[in-house]
PDB file of C-alpha atoms in Angstrom:
ATOM      1  CA  UNK A   1      -1.477  28.249  16.950  1.00 50.00           C
ATOM      2  CA  UNK A   2      -0.586  24.565  16.451  1.00 62.00           C
ATOM      3  CA  UNK A   3      -1.999  22.742  13.441  1.00 82.00           C
ATOM      4  CA  UNK A   4      -4.810  20.313  14.072  1.00 93.00           C
ATOM      5  CA  UNK A   5      -3.709  16.698  14.490  1.00 98.00           C
ATOM      6  CA  UNK A   6      -3.383  14.467  11.463  1.00 98.00           C
ATOM      7  CA  UNK A   7      -6.428  12.196  11.578  1.00 98.00           C
ATOM      8  CA  UNK A   8      -5.921   8.554  10.605  1.00 98.00           C
ATOM      9  CA  UNK A   9      -8.503   5.793  10.601  1.00 98.00           C
ATOM     10  CA  UNK A  10      -8.292   2.063   9.920  1.00 98.00           C
ATOM     11  CA  UNK A  11     -11.230   0.289   8.272  1.00 98.00           C
ATOM     12  CA  UNK A  12     -12.104  -3.405   8.021  1.00 98.00           C
ATOM     13  CA  UNK A  13     -15.419  -5.280   7.899  1.00 98.00           C
ATOM     14  CA  UNK A  14     -16.651  -5.465  11.482  1.00 98.00           C
ATOM     15  CA  UNK A  15     -13.975  -3.485  13.367  1.00 98.00           C
ATOM     16  CA  UNK A  16     -13.044  -6.429  15.570  1.00 98.00           C
ATOM     17  CA  UNK A  17      -9.930  -7.951  13.922  1.00 98.00           C
ATOM     18  CA  UNK A  18      -7.767  -6.093  11.399  1.00 98.00           C
ATOM     19  CA  UNK A  19      -8.669  -2.448  11.983  1.00 98.00           C
ATOM     20  CA  UNK A  20      -8.424  -2.626  15.788  1.00 98.00           C
ATOM     21  CA  UNK A  21      -4.955  -4.122  15.382  1.00 98.00           C
ATOM     22  CA  UNK A  22      -3.940  -1.146  13.253  1.00 98.00           C
ATOM     23  CA  UNK A  23      -5.545   1.305  15.640  1.00 98.00           C
ATOM     24  CA  UNK A  24      -3.879  -0.119  18.765  1.00 98.00           C
ATOM     25  CA  UNK A  25      -0.469  -0.658  17.150  1.00 98.00           C
ATOM     26  CA  UNK A  26      -0.242   2.741  15.447  1.00 99.00           C
ATOM     27  CA  UNK A  27      -1.496   4.523  18.540  1.00 98.00           C
ATOM     28  CA  UNK A  28       1.346   3.006  20.559  1.00 98.00           C
ATOM     29  CA  UNK A  29       3.964   3.721  17.874  1.00 98.00           C
ATOM     30  CA  UNK A  30       2.783   7.329  17.625  1.00 98.00           C
ATOM     31  CA  UNK A  31       2.857   7.658  21.419  1.00 98.00           C
ATOM     32  CA  UNK A  32       6.353   6.122  21.614  1.00 98.00           C
ATOM     33  CA  UNK A  33       7.503   8.609  18.965  1.00 98.00           C
ATOM     34  CA  UNK A  34       6.190  11.495  21.072  1.00 98.00           C
ATOM     35  CA  UNK A  35       3.548  12.443  18.514  1.00 98.00           C
ATOM     36  CA  UNK A  36       0.345  11.616  20.378  1.00 98.00           C
ATOM     37  CA  UNK A  37      -0.686  15.273  20.449  1.00 97.00           C
ATOM     38  CA  UNK A  38      -0.140  15.593  16.677  1.00 98.00           C
ATOM     39  CA  UNK A  39      -1.813  12.410  15.362  1.00 98.00           C
ATOM     40  CA  UNK A  40      -5.329  11.153  16.162  1.00 98.00           C
ATOM     41  CA  UNK A  41      -6.134   7.518  15.362  1.00 98.00           C
ATOM     42  CA  UNK A  42      -9.475   5.738  15.123  1.00 98.00           C
ATOM     43  CA  UNK A  43     -10.868   2.600  13.511  1.00 98.00           C
ATOM     44  CA  UNK A  44     -14.213   1.351  12.292  1.00 98.00           C
ATOM     45  CA  UNK A  45     -15.955  -1.268  10.191  1.00 98.00           C
ATOM     46  CA  UNK A  46     -17.926  -1.129   6.969  1.00 98.00           C
ATOM     47  CA  UNK A  47     -20.820  -2.906   8.712  1.00 97.00           C
ATOM     48  CA  UNK A  48     -22.648  -2.546  11.998  1.00 97.00           C
ATOM     49  CA  UNK A  49     -22.566  -6.223  13.053  1.00 96.00           C
ATOM     50  CA  UNK A  50     -20.342  -5.694  16.102  1.00 97.00           C
ATOM     51  CA  UNK A  51     -20.965  -2.072  17.107  1.00 97.00           C
ATOM     52  CA  UNK A  52     -20.173  -1.595  20.794  1.00 98.00           C
ATOM     53  CA  UNK A  53     -18.413  -4.948  21.168  1.00 98.00           C
ATOM     54  CA  UNK A  54     -14.803  -5.498  22.161  1.00 98.00           C
ATOM     55  CA  UNK A  55     -12.298  -6.660  19.585  1.00 98.00           C
ATOM     56  CA  UNK A  56     -12.357 -10.371  18.821  1.00 98.00           C
ATOM     57  CA  UNK A  57     -10.751 -12.245  21.757  1.00 98.00           C
ATOM     58  CA  UNK A  58      -8.144 -13.620  19.347  1.00 98.00           C
ATOM     59  CA  UNK A  59      -7.237 -10.052  18.351  1.00 98.00           C
ATOM     60  CA  UNK A  60      -6.881  -9.035  21.988  1.00 98.00           C
ATOM     61  CA  UNK A  61      -4.764 -12.123  22.619  1.00 98.00           C
ATOM     62  CA  UNK A  62      -2.340 -11.610  19.736  1.00 98.00           C
ATOM     63  CA  UNK A  63      -1.959  -7.947  20.632  1.00 98.00           C
ATOM     64  CA  UNK A  64      -1.229  -8.862  24.265  1.00 98.00           C
ATOM     65  CA  UNK A  65       1.365 -11.435  23.166  1.00 98.00           C
ATOM     66  CA  UNK A  66       3.259  -8.532  21.583  1.00 98.00           C
ATOM     67  CA  UNK A  67       2.824  -6.074  24.448  1.00 98.00           C
ATOM     68  CA  UNK A  68      -0.201  -4.149  23.164  1.00 98.00           C
ATOM     69  CA  UNK A  69      -3.451  -3.629  25.070  1.00 98.00           C
ATOM     70  CA  UNK A  70      -6.552  -4.005  22.913  1.00 98.00           C
ATOM     71  CA  UNK A  71      -9.039  -4.437  25.753  1.00 98.00           C
ATOM     72  CA  UNK A  72     -10.344  -0.868  25.561  1.00 97.00           C
ATOM     73  CA  UNK A  73     -11.428  -1.144  21.927  1.00 98.00           C
ATOM     74  CA  UNK A  74     -15.128  -0.919  21.092  1.00 98.00           C
ATOM     75  CA  UNK A  75     -16.299  -1.572  17.558  1.00 98.00           C
ATOM     76  CA  UNK A  76     -18.029   1.134  15.582  1.00 98.00           C
ATOM     77  CA  UNK A  77     -19.323   1.542  12.054  1.00 98.00           C
ATOM     78  CA  UNK A  78     -17.574   3.880   9.616  1.00 98.00           C
ATOM     79  CA  UNK A  79     -19.371   7.238   9.477  1.00 97.00           C
ATOM     80  CA  UNK A  80     -19.163   8.698   5.965  1.00 95.00           C
ATOM     81  CA  UNK A  81     -19.691  12.202   7.357  1.00 96.00           C
ATOM     82  CA  UNK A  82     -16.197  11.970   8.896  1.00 95.00           C
ATOM     83  CA  UNK A  83     -14.432  11.945   5.511  1.00 97.00           C
ATOM     84  CA  UNK A  84     -13.859  15.700   5.400  1.00 95.00           C
ATOM     85  CA  UNK A  85     -12.132  15.582   8.801  1.00 97.00           C
ATOM     86  CA  UNK A  86      -9.887  12.616   7.976  1.00 98.00           C
ATOM     87  CA  UNK A  87      -6.431  12.818   6.423  1.00 98.00           C
ATOM     88  CA  UNK A  88      -5.626   9.141   5.880  1.00 98.00           C
ATOM     89  CA  UNK A  89      -8.130   6.290   5.538  1.00 98.00           C
ATOM     90  CA  UNK A  90      -6.473   2.871   5.700  1.00 99.00           C
ATOM     91  CA  UNK A  91      -8.517  -0.002   4.274  1.00 98.00           C
ATOM     92  CA  UNK A  92      -7.751  -3.645   4.975  1.00 98.00           C
ATOM     93  CA  UNK A  93      -8.643  -5.012   1.531  1.00 98.00           C
ATOM     94  CA  UNK A  94      -9.918  -4.026  -1.911  1.00 98.00           C
ATOM     95  CA  UNK A  95     -13.544  -4.603  -0.890  1.00 98.00           C
ATOM     96  CA  UNK A  96     -13.141  -1.968   1.798  1.00 98.00           C
ATOM     97  CA  UNK A  97     -11.437   0.355  -0.691  1.00 98.00           C
ATOM     98  CA  UNK A  98     -14.433   0.034  -3.058  1.00 98.00           C
ATOM     99  CA  UNK A  99     -16.875   0.709  -0.197  1.00 98.00           C
ATOM    100  CA  UNK A 100     -14.898   3.763   0.910  1.00 98.00           C
ATOM    101  CA  UNK A 101     -14.480   5.123  -2.621  1.00 98.00           C
ATOM    102  CA  UNK A 102     -18.252   4.948  -3.164  1.00 97.00           C
ATOM    103  CA  UNK A 103     -18.825   6.699   0.176  1.00 97.00           C
ATOM    104  CA  UNK A 104     -16.105   9.341  -0.238  1.00 97.00           C
ATOM    105  CA  UNK A 105     -18.197  11.697  -2.345  1.00 92.00           C
ATOM    106  CA  UNK A 106     -15.332  13.799  -3.721  1.00 97.00           C
ATOM    107  CA  UNK A 107     -12.022  13.178  -5.494  1.00 98.00           C
ATOM    108  CA  UNK A 108     -10.241  14.863  -2.564  1.00 97.00           C
ATOM    109  CA  UNK A 109     -11.737  12.367  -0.116  1.00 98.00           C
ATOM    110  CA  UNK A 110     -11.085   9.406  -2.442  1.00 98.00           C
ATOM    111  CA  UNK A 111      -7.396  10.406  -2.530  1.00 98.00           C
ATOM    112  CA  UNK A 112      -7.207   9.826   1.245  1.00 98.00           C
ATOM    113  CA  UNK A 113      -8.007   6.107   0.860  1.00 98.00           C
ATOM    114  CA  UNK A 114      -5.157   3.586   0.797  1.00 98.00           C
ATOM    115  CA  UNK A 115      -4.637  -0.044   1.603  1.00 98.00           C
ATOM    116  CA  UNK A 116      -2.879  -0.338   4.965  1.00 98.00           C
ATOM    117  CA  UNK A 117      -0.117  -2.504   3.523  1.00 98.00           C
ATOM    118  CA  UNK A 118       0.813   0.127   0.918  1.00 98.00           C
ATOM    119  CA  UNK A 119       3.051   1.437   3.682  1.00 98.00           C
ATOM    120  CA  UNK A 120       4.999  -1.842   3.975  1.00 98.00           C
ATOM    121  CA  UNK A 121       7.772  -1.854   1.334  1.00 98.00           C
ATOM    122  CA  UNK A 122       7.964  -5.664   1.405  1.00 97.00           C
ATOM    123  CA  UNK A 123       4.225  -6.003   0.723  1.00 98.00           C
ATOM    124  CA  UNK A 124       4.513  -3.456  -2.084  1.00 98.00           C
ATOM    125  CA  UNK A 125       7.458  -5.328  -3.640  1.00 98.00           C
ATOM    126  CA  UNK A 126       5.594  -8.641  -3.400  1.00 97.00           C
ATOM    127  CA  UNK A 127       2.303  -7.174  -4.614  1.00 97.00           C
ATOM    128  CA  UNK A 128       0.447  -8.426  -1.517  1.00 97.00           C
ATOM    129  CA  UNK A 129      -1.292  -5.251  -0.416  1.00 98.00           C
ATOM    130  CA  UNK A 130      -4.398  -6.722   1.168  1.00 98.00           C
ATOM    131  CA  UNK A 131      -4.267  -7.520   4.876  1.00 98.00           C
ATOM    132  CA  UNK A 132      -5.155 -11.172   5.384  1.00 97.00           C
ATOM    133  CA  UNK A 133      -8.469 -11.687   7.157  1.00 97.00           C
ATOM    134  CA  UNK A 134      -7.951 -13.895  10.211  1.00 98.00           C
ATOM    135  CA  UNK A 135     -11.652 -14.170  11.115  1.00 96.00           C
ATOM    136  CA  UNK A 136     -12.187 -17.777   9.954  1.00 96.00           C
ATOM    137  CA  UNK A 137      -8.794 -18.929  11.191  1.00 95.00           C
ATOM    138  CA  UNK A 138      -7.037 -19.562  14.430  1.00 96.00           C
ATOM    139  CA  UNK A 139      -3.856 -18.518  16.142  1.00 96.00           C
ATOM    140  CA  UNK A 140      -1.625 -18.794  13.024  1.00 98.00           C
ATOM    141  CA  UNK A 141      -3.923 -16.559  10.981  1.00 98.00           C
ATOM    142  CA  UNK A 142      -4.125 -13.952  13.731  1.00 98.00           C
ATOM    143  CA  UNK A 143      -0.336 -14.041  14.140  1.00 98.00           C
ATOM    144  CA  UNK A 144       0.097 -13.541  10.385  1.00 98.00           C
ATOM    145  CA  UNK A 145      -2.395 -10.672  10.344  1.00 98.00           C
ATOM    146  CA  UNK A 146      -0.672  -9.050  13.316  1.00 98.00           C
ATOM    147  CA  UNK A 147       2.725  -9.242  11.578  1.00 98.00           C
ATOM    148  CA  UNK A 148       1.290  -7.704   8.397  1.00 98.00           C
ATOM    149  CA  UNK A 149      -0.413  -4.881  10.278  1.00 98.00           C
ATOM    150  CA  UNK A 150       2.545  -4.114  12.528  1.00 98.00           C
ATOM    151  CA  UNK A 151       4.959  -3.865   9.568  1.00 98.00           C
ATOM    152  CA  UNK A 152       2.525  -1.585   7.765  1.00 98.00           C
ATOM    153  CA  UNK A 153       2.043   0.575  10.866  1.00 98.00           C
ATOM    154  CA  UNK A 154       5.785   1.163  11.059  1.00 98.00           C
ATOM    155  CA  UNK A 155       5.617   2.477   7.496  1.00 98.00           C
ATOM    156  CA  UNK A 156       2.551   4.584   8.319  1.00 98.00           C
ATOM    157  CA  UNK A 157       4.476   6.118  11.217  1.00 98.00           C
ATOM    158  CA  UNK A 158       7.356   7.034   8.871  1.00 98.00           C
ATOM    159  CA  UNK A 159       4.838   8.585   6.469  1.00 98.00           C
ATOM    160  CA  UNK A 160       3.248  10.595   9.293  1.00 98.00           C
ATOM    161  CA  UNK A 161       6.623  11.753  10.593  1.00 98.00           C
ATOM    162  CA  UNK A 162       7.434  13.024   7.098  1.00 97.00           C
ATOM    163  CA  UNK A 163       4.093  14.809   6.848  1.00 96.00           C
ATOM    164  CA  UNK A 164       4.688  16.444  10.219  1.00 96.00           C
ATOM    165  CA  UNK A 165       8.184  17.489   9.169  1.00 94.00           C
ATOM    166  CA  UNK A 166       6.555  19.161   6.155  1.00 90.00           C
ATOM    167  CA  UNK A 167       3.901  20.739   8.421  1.00 78.00           C
ATOM    168  CA  UNK A 168       3.364  24.027   6.491  1.00 64.00           C
ATOM    169  CA  UNK A 169       2.295  22.100   3.385  1.00 52.00           C
ATOM    170  CA  UNK A 170       0.345  19.402   5.218  1.00 45.00           C
ATOM    171  CA  UNK A 171      -3.040  21.098   4.968  1.00 47.00           C
ATOM    172  CA  UNK A 172      -2.786  21.476   1.217  1.00 41.00           C
ATOM    173  CA  UNK A 173      -1.283  18.049   0.579  1.00 43.00           C
ATOM    174  CA  UNK A 174      -3.112  15.686   2.956  1.00 43.00           C
ATOM    175  CA  UNK A 175      -4.305  13.465   0.104  1.00 45.00           C
ATOM    176  CA  UNK A 176      -0.920  12.832  -1.463  1.00 40.00           C
ATOM    177  CA  UNK A 177      -0.126   9.313  -2.614  1.00 43.00           C
ATOM    178  CA  UNK A 178       1.306   6.727  -0.302  1.00 47.00           C
ATOM    179  CA  UNK A 179       4.826   5.343  -0.729  1.00 56.00           C
ATOM    180  CA  UNK A 180       3.563   2.766  -3.239  1.00 53.00           C
ATOM    181  CA  UNK A 181       2.324   5.545  -5.504  1.00 49.00           C
ATOM    182  CA  UNK A 182      -1.238   4.136  -5.474  1.00 48.00           C
ATOM    183  CA  UNK A 183      -3.915   6.854  -5.508  1.00 42.00           C
TER     184      UNK A 183
END
């Protein structure tokens, strides 16, 4: 019987800018790697301001400029009851990490929480682990955010491929630290 898919979720504030970028990008990378049946990806926001809405038009635009389709995204609020079913919770910034840590309920669930950019070796080396929030900006800010998220997603994919290669131990080790060593 095949193992259940690894469940990954991206979290930002309203689920219309940063986390949908991560969701759409990682979903495509996972699909391109032939792992779509082994990894399930979602995204959500810490607040309910945009529930049911599409991603910000600027998010959809920057994704489209790079060959990604974000038009199917609908914002949702993070559901704390999902923690037990998740393997990797990727927060956009430290505020989201604090929110998620308070909501996690157990040390095991808190160990699943990481900043998205922890998976980008350049961001780790530079100490810039928060994903820049493009909300109050324009095209340059959305382009910068996209670049940060896409680089991180490539690192997340490598991390997932390693977890899948170590499949027998995955169930017992789903909360292991990210490449940056942050727990």
